[in-house]
PDB file of C-alpha atoms in Angstrom:
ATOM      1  CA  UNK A 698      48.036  20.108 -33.174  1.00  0.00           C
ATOM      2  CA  UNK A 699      45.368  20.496 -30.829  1.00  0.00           C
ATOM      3  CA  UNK A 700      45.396  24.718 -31.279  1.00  0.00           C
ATOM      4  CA  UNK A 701      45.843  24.612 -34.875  1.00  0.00           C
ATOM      5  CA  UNK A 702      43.754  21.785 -36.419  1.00  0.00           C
ATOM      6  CA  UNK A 703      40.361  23.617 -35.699  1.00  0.00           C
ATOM      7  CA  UNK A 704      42.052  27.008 -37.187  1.00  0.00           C
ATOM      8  CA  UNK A 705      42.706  24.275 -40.333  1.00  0.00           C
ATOM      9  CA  UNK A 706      39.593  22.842 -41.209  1.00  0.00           C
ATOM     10  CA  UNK A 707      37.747  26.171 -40.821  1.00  0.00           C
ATOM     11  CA  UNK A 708      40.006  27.248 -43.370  1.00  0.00           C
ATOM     12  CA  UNK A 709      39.948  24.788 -45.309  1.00  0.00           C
ATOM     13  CA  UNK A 710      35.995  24.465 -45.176  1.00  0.00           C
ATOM     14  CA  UNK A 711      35.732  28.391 -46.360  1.00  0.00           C
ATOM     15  CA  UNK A 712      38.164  27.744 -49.090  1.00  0.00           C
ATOM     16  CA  UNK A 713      35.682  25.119 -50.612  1.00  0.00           C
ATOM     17  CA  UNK A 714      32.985  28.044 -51.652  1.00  0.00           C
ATOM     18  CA  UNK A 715      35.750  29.873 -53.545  1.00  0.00           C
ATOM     19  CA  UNK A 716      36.111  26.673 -55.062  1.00  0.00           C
ATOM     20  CA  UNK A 717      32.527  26.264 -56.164  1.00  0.00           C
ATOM     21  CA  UNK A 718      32.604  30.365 -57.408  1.00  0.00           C
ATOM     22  CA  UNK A 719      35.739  29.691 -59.749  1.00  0.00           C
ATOM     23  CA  UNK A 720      34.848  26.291 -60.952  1.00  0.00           C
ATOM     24  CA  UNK A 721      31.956  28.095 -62.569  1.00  0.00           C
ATOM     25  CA  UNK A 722      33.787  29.453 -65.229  1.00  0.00           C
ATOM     26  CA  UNK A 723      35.386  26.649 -66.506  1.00  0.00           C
ATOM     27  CA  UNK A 724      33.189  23.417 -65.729  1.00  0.00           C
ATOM     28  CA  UNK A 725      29.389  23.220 -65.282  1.00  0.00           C
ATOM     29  CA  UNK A 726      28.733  22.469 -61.706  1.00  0.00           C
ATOM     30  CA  UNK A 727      26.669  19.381 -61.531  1.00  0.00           C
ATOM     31  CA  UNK A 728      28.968  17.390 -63.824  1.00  0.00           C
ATOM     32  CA  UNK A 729      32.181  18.488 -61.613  1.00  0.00           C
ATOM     33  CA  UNK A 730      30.611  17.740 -58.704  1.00  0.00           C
ATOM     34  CA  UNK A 731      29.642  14.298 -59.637  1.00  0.00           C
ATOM     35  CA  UNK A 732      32.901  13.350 -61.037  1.00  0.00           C
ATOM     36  CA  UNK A 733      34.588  14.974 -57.752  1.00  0.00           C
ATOM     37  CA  UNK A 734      32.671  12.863 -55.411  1.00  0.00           C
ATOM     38  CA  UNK A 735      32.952   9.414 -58.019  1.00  0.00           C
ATOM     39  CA  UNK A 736      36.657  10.133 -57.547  1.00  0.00           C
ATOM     40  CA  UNK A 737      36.621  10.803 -53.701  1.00  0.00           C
ATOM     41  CA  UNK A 738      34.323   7.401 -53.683  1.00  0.00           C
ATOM     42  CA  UNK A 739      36.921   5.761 -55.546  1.00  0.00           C
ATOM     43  CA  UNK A 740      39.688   6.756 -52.965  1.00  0.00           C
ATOM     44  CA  UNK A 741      37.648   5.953 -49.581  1.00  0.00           C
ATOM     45  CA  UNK A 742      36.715   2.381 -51.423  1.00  0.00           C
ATOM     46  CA  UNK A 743      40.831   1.720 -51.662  1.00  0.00           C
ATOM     47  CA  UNK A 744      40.850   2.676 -48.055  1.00  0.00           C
ATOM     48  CA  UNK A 745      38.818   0.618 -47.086  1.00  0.00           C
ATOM     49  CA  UNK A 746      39.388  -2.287 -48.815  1.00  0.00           C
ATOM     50  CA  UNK A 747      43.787  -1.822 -47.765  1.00  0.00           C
ATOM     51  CA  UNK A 748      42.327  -1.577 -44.080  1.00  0.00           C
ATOM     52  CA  UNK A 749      39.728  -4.125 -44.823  1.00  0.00           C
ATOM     53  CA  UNK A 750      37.207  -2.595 -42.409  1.00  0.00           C
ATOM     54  CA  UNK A 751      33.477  -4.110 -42.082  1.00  0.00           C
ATOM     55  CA  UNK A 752      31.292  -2.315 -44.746  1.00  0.00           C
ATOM     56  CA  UNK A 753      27.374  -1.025 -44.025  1.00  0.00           C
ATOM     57  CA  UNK A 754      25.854  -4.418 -44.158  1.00  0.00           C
ATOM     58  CA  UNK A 755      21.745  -5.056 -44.730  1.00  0.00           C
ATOM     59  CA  UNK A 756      19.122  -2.787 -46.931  1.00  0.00           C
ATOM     60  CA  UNK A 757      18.282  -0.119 -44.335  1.00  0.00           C
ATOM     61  CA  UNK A 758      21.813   0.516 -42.991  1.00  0.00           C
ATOM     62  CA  UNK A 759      22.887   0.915 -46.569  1.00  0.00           C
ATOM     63  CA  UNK A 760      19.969   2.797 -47.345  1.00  0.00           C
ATOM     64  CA  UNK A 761      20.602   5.161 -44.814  1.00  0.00           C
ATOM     65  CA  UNK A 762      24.036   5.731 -45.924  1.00  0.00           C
ATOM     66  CA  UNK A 763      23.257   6.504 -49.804  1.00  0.00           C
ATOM     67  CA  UNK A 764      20.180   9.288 -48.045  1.00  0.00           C
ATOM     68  CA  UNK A 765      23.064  10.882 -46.009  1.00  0.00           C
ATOM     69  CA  UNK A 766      25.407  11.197 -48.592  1.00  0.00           C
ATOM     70  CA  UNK A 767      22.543  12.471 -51.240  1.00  0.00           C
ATOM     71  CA  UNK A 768      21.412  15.030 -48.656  1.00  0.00           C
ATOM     72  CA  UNK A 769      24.630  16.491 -47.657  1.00  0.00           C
ATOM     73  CA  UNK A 770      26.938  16.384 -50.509  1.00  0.00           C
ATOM     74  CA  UNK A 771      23.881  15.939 -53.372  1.00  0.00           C
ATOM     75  CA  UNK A 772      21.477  18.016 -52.732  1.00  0.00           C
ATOM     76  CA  UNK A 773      23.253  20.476 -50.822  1.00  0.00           C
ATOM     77  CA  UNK A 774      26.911  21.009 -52.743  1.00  0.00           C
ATOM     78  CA  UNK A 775      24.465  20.910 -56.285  1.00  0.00           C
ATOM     79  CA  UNK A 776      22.238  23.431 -55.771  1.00  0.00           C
ATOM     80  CA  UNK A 777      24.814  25.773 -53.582  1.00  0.00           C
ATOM     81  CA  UNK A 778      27.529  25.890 -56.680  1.00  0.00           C
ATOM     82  CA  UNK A 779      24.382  26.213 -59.085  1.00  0.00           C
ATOM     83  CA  UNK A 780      23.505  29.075 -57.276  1.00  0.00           C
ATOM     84  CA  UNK A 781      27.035  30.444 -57.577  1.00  0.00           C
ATOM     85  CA  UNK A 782      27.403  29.664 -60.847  1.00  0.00           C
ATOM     86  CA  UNK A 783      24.193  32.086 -61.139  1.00  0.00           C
ATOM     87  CA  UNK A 784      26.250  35.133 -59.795  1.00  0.00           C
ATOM     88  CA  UNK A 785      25.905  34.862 -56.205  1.00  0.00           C
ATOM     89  CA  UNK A 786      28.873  35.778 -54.264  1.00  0.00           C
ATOM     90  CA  UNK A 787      31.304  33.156 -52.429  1.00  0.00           C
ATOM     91  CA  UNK A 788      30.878  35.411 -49.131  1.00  0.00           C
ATOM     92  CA  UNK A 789      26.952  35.190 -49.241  1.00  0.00           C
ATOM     93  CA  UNK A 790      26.587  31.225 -49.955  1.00  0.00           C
ATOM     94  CA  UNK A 791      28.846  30.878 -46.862  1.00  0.00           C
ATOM     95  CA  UNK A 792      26.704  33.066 -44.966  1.00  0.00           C
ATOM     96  CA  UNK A 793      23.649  31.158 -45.729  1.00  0.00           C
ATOM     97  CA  UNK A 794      25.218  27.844 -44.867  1.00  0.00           C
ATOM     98  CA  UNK A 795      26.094  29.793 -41.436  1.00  0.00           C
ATOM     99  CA  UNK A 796      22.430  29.551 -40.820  1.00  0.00           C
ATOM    100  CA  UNK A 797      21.979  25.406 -40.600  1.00  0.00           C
ATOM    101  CA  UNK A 798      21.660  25.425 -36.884  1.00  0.00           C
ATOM    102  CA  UNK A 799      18.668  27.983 -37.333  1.00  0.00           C
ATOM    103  CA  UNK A 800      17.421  25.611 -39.831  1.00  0.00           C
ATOM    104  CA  UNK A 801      17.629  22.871 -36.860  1.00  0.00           C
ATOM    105  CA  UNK A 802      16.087  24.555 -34.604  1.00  0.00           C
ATOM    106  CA  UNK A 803      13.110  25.239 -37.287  1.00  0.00           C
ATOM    107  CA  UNK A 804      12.706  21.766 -37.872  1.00  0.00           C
ATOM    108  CA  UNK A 805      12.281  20.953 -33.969  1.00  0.00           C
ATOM    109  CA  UNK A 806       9.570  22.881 -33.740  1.00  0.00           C
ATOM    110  CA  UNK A 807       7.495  22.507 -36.746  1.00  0.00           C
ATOM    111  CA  UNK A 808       8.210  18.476 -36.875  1.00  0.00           C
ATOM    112  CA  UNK A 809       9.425  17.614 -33.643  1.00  0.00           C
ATOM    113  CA  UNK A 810       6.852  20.248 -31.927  1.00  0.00           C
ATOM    114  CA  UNK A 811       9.948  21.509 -29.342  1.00  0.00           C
ATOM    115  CA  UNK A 812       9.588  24.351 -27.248  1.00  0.00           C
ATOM    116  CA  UNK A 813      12.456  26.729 -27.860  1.00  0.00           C
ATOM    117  CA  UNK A 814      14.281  29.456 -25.734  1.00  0.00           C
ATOM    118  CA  UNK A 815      13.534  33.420 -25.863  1.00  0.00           C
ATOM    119  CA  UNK A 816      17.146  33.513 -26.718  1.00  0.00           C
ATOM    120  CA  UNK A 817      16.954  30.860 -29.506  1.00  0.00           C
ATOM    121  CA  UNK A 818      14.094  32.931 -31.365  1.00  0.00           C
ATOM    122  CA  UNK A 819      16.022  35.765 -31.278  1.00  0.00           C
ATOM    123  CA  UNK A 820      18.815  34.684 -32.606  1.00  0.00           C
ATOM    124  CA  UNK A 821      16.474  33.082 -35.504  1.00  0.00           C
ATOM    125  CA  UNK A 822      15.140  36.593 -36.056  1.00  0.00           C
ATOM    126  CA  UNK A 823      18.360  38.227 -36.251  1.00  0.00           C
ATOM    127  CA  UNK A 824      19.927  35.211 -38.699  1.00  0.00           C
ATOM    128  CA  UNK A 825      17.248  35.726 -41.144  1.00  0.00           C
ATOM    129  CA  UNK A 826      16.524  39.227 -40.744  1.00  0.00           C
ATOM    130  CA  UNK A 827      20.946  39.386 -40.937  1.00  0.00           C
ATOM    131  CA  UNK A 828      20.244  37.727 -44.314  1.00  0.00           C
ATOM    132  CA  UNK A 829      17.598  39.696 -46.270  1.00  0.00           C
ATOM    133  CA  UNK A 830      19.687  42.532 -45.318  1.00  0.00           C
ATOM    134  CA  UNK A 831      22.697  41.052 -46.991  1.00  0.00           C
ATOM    135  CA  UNK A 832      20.666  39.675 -50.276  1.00  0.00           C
ATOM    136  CA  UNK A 833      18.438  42.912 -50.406  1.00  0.00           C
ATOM    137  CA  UNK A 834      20.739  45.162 -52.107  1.00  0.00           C
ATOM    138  CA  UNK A 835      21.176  42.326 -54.890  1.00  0.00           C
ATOM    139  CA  UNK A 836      17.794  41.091 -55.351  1.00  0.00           C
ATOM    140  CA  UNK A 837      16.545  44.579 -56.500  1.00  0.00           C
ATOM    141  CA  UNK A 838      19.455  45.635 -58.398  1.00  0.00           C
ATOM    142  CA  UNK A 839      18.762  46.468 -61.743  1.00  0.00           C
ATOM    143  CA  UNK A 840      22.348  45.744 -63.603  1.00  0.00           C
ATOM    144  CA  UNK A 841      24.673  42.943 -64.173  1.00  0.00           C
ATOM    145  CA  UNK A 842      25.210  42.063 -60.225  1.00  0.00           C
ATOM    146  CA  UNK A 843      21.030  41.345 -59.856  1.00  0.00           C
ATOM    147  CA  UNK A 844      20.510  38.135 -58.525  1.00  0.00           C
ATOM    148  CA  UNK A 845      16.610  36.427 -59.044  1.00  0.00           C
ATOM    149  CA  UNK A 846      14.534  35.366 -55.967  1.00  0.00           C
ATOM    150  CA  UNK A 847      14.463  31.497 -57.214  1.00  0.00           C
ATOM    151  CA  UNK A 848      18.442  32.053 -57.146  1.00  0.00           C
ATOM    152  CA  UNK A 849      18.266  32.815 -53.670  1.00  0.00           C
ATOM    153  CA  UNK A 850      15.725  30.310 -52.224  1.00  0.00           C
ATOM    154  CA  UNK A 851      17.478  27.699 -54.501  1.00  0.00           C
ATOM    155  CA  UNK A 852      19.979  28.517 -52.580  1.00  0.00           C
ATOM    156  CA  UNK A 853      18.430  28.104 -49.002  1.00  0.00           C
ATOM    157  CA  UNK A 854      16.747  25.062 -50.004  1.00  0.00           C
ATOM    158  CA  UNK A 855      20.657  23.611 -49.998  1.00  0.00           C
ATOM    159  CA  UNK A 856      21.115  24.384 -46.390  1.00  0.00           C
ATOM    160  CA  UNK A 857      18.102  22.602 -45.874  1.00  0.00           C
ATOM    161  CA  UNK A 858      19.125  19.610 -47.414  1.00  0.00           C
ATOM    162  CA  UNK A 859      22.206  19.800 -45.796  1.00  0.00           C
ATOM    163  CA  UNK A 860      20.269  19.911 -42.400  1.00  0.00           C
ATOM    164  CA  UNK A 861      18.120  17.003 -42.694  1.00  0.00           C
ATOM    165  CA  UNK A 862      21.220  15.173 -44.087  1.00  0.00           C
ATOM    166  CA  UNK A 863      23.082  15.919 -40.994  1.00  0.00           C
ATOM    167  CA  UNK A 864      20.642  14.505 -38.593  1.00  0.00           C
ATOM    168  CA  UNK A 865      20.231  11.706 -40.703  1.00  0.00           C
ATOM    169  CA  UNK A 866      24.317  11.388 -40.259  1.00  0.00           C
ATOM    170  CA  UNK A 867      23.456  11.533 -35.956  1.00  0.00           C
ATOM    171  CA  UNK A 868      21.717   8.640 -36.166  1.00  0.00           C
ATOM    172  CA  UNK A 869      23.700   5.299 -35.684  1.00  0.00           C
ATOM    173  CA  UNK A 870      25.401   5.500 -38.779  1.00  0.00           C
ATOM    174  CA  UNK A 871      27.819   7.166 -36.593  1.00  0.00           C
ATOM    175  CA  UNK A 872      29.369   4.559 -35.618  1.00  0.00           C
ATOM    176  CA  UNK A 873      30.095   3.332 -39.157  1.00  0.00           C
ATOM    177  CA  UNK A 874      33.919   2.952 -40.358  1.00  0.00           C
ATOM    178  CA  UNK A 875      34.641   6.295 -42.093  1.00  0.00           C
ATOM    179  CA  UNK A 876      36.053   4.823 -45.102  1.00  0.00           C
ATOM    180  CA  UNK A 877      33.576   2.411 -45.982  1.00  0.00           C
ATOM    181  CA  UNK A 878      30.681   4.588 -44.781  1.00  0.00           C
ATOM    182  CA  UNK A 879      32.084   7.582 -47.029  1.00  0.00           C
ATOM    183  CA  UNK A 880      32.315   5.201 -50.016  1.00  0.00           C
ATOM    184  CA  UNK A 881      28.700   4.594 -49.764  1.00  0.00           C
ATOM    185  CA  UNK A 882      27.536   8.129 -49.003  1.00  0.00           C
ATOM    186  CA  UNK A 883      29.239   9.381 -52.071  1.00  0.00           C
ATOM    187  CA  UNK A 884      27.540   7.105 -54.022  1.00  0.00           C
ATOM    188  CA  UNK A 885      24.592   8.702 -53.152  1.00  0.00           C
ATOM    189  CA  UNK A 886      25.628  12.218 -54.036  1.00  0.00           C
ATOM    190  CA  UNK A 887      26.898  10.837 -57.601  1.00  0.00           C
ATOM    191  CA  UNK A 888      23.856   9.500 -58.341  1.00  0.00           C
ATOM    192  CA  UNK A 889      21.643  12.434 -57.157  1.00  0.00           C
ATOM    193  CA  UNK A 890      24.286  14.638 -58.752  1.00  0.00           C
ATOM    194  CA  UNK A 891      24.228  12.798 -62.367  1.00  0.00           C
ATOM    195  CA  UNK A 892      20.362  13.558 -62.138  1.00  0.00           C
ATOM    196  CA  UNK A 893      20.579  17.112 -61.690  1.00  0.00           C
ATOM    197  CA  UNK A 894      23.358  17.557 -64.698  1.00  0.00           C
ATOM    198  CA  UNK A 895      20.916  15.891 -66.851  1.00  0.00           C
ATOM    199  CA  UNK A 896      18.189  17.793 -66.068  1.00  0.00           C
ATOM    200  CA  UNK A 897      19.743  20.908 -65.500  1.00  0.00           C
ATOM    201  CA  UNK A 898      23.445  20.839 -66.657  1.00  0.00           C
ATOM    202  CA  UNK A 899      25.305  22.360 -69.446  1.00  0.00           C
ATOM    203  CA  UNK A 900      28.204  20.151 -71.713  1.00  0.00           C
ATOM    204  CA  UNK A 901      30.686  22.497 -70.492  1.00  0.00           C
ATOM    205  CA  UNK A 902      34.344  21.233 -69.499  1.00  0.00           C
ATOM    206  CA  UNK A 903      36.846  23.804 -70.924  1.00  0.00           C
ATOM    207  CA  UNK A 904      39.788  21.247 -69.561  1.00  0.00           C
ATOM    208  CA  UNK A 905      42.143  23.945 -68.686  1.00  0.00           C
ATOM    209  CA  UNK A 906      45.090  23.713 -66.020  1.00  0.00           C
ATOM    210  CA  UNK A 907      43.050  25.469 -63.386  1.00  0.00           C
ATOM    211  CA  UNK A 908      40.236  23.189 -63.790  1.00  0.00           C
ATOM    212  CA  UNK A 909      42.094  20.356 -63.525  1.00  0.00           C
ATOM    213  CA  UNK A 910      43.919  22.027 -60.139  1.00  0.00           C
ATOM    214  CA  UNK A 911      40.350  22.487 -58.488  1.00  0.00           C
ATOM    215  CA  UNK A 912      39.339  18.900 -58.917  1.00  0.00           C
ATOM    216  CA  UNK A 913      42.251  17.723 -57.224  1.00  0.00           C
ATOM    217  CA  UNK A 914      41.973  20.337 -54.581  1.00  0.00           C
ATOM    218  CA  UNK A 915      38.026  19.647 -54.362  1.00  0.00           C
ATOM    219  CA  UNK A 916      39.082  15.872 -54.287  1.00  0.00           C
ATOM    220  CA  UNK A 917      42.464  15.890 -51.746  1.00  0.00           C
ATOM    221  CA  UNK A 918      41.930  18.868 -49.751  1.00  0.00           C
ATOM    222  CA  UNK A 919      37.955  19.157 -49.450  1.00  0.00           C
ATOM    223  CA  UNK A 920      36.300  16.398 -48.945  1.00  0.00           C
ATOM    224  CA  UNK A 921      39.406  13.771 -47.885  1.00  0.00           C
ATOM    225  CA  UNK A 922      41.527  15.980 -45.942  1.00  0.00           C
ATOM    226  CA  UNK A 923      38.432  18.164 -44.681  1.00  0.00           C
ATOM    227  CA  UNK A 924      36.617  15.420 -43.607  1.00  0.00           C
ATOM    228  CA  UNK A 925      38.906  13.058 -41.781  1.00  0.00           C
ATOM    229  CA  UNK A 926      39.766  16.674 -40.442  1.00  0.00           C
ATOM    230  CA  UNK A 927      36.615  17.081 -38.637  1.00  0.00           C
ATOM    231  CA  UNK A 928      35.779  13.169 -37.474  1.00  0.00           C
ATOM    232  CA  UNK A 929      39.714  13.730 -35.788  1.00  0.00           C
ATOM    233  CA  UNK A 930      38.229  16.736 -34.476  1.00  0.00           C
ATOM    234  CA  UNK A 931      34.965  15.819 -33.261  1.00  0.00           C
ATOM    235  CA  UNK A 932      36.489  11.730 -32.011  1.00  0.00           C
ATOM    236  CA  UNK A 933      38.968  14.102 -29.582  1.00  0.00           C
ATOM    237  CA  UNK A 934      36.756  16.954 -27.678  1.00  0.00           C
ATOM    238  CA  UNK A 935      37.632  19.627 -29.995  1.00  0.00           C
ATOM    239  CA  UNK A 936      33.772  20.136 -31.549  1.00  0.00           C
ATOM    240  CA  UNK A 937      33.053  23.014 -29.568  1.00  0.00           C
ATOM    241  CA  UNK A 938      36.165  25.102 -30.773  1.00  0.00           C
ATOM    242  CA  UNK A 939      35.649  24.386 -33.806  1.00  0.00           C
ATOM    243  CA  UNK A 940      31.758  24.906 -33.734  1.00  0.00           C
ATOM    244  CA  UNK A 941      33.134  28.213 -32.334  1.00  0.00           C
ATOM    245  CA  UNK A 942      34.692  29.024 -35.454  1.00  0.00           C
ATOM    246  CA  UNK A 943      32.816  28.084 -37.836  1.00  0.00           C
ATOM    247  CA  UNK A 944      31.105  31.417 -37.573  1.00  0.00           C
ATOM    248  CA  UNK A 945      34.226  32.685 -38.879  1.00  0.00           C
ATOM    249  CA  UNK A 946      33.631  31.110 -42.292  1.00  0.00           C
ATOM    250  CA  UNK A 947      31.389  33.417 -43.686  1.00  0.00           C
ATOM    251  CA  UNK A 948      33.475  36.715 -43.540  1.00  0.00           C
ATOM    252  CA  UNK A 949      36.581  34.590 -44.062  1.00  0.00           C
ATOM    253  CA  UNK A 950      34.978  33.355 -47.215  1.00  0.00           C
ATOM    254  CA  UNK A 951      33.735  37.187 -47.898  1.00  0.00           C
ATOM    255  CA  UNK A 952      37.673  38.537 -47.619  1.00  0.00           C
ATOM    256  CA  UNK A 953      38.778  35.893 -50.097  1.00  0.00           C
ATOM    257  CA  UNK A 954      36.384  36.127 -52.853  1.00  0.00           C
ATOM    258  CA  UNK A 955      37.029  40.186 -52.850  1.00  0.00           C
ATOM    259  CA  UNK A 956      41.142  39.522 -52.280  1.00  0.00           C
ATOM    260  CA  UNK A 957      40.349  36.842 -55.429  1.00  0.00           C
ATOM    261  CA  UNK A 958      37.085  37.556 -57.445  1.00  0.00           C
ATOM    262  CA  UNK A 959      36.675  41.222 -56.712  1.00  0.00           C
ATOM    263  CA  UNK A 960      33.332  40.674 -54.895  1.00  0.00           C
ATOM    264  CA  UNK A 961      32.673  43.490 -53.345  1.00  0.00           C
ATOM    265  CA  UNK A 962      29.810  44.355 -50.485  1.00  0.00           C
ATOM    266  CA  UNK A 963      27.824  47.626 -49.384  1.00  0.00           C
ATOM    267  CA  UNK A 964      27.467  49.282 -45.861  1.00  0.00           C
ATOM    268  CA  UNK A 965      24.098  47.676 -45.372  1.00  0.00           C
ATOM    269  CA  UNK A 966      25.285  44.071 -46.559  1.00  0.00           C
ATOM    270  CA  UNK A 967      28.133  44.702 -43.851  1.00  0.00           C
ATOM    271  CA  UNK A 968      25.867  45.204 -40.879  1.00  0.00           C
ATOM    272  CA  UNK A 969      23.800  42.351 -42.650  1.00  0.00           C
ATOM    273  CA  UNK A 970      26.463  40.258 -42.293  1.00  0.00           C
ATOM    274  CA  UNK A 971      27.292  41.124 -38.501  1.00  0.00           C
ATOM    275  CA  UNK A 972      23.867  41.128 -37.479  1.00  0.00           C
ATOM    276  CA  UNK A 973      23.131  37.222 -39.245  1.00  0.00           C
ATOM    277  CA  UNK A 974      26.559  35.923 -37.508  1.00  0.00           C
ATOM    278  CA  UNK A 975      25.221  37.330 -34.091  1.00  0.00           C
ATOM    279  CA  UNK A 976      21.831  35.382 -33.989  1.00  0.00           C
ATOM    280  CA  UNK A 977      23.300  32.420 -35.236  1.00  0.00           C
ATOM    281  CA  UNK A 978      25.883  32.572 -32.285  1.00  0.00           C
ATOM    282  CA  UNK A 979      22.885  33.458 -30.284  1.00  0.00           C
ATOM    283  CA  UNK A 980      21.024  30.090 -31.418  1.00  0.00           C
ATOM    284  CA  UNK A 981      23.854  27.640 -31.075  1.00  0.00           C
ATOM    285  CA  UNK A 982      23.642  28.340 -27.379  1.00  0.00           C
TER     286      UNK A 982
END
């Protein structure tokens, strides 16, 4: 279990932007998103409530929970699908999530006023400079496959999100119950999430078969599985395999959305792509 559990949740986490690319033709994002996390809320409440664990008790606490789960499954999962609902591939979403320790280390030097390594800035020059090569060939196409600038800081602006939301997740809401503590989080991203579909959503629901399939794998497999997944993970010494392959996730998620989608990538988006994964393997050092 030990040798196969990280190989699991890394594939199970690079399944989860294929998800987001197909769901786009049948459902508008926002609205599926905030009915997948109302219905994974639903699920940790029953949890908690059979195992009658304590639940985040006073204003703060609580408030700290609904921030966490706004910022990482919210404001990061929203604007992330939007973006592939917008044309950009599966493989390239994943890639820019790849770079949230970059965005870290960002953060602890512009707010936190941290001194970082030589190595650490070059690995932040080859992430980024890895990803303009990747989105360059898209961002001045000229045909159907063109994706817009706002697209693709949209898009960036998620990883963000989910990078504040994660060290807001460090602090002692660690040592929350998982059930109860994901019952409030996700009430967080609903909320945020209802927002955004009014504001920005489309009525669309098409109600087919597949749909249908994807909420229950977004639901089950996703968030429940994936996440109990990685607390068993990180609660047992495994964090640094599976840190390890995480970097795995963004050509993993590249191979399945051309095996599924047809997304295909050019020469230059290749080395792109090897050249990102290397300074962000360079930075988690």
């Amino acid at each position: 279990m030990h040798t196969f559990a990280p190989l699991l949740f890394v594939l199970i986490w690079s399944s989860g932007f294929l998800v987001g690319r197909g769901v786009a033709a049948h459902a508008d994002p926002f609205w599926f998103l905030a009915l997948r996390f109302a219905l994974v809320c639903v699920v940790f409440t029953a949890a908690a409530w059979w195992a009658r664990v304590e639940w985040p008790k006073g204003a703060r606490r609580v408030g700290l929970h609904l921030l966490a789960g706004s910022l990482m499954s919210g404001f990061y999962l929203g604007p992330s699908w939007w973006a592939m609902s917008q044309g950009m591939p599966a493989g390239i979403m994943a890639l820019i999530g790849a770079l949230q320790p970059l965005f870290t280390a960002l953060i602890a030097v512009v707010v936190l006023h941290k001194r970082l390594s030589g190595s650490t800035w070059i690995g932040l020059a080859l992430g980024f400079g890895g990803v303009a090569l990747v989105l360059w060939p898209r961002l001045a196409a000229a045909d159907a496959s063109a994706l817009s600038l706002p697209v693709a800081l949209i898009a960036a602006g998620s990883i963000l999100s989910l990078t504040v939301g994660s060290m807001v997740q460090k602090s002692p809401l660690a040592a929350s119950d998982l059930r109860s503590a994901g019952a409030v989080q996700n009430i967080g991203a609903v909320l945020v999430l209802i927002v955004m579909a009014l504001l920005f959503g489309k009525p669309h629901w098409d109600n087919s078969p597949l749909l249908w399939g994807y909420l229950a794998y977004a639901v089950l497999v996703l968030s429940v599985a994936g996440t109990t997944l990685l607390i068993w993970l990180m609660r047992r010494g495994e964090a640094t395999r599976t840190t390890a392959l995480l970097l795995a996730v963004p050509p993993l998620s590249a191979l399945q959305g051309w095996f599924i989608f047809g997304e295909t990538m050019e020469a230059i988006q290749i080395v792109g792509f090897l050249v990102a994964i290397a300074g962000v393997a360079l930075a988690r050092r």
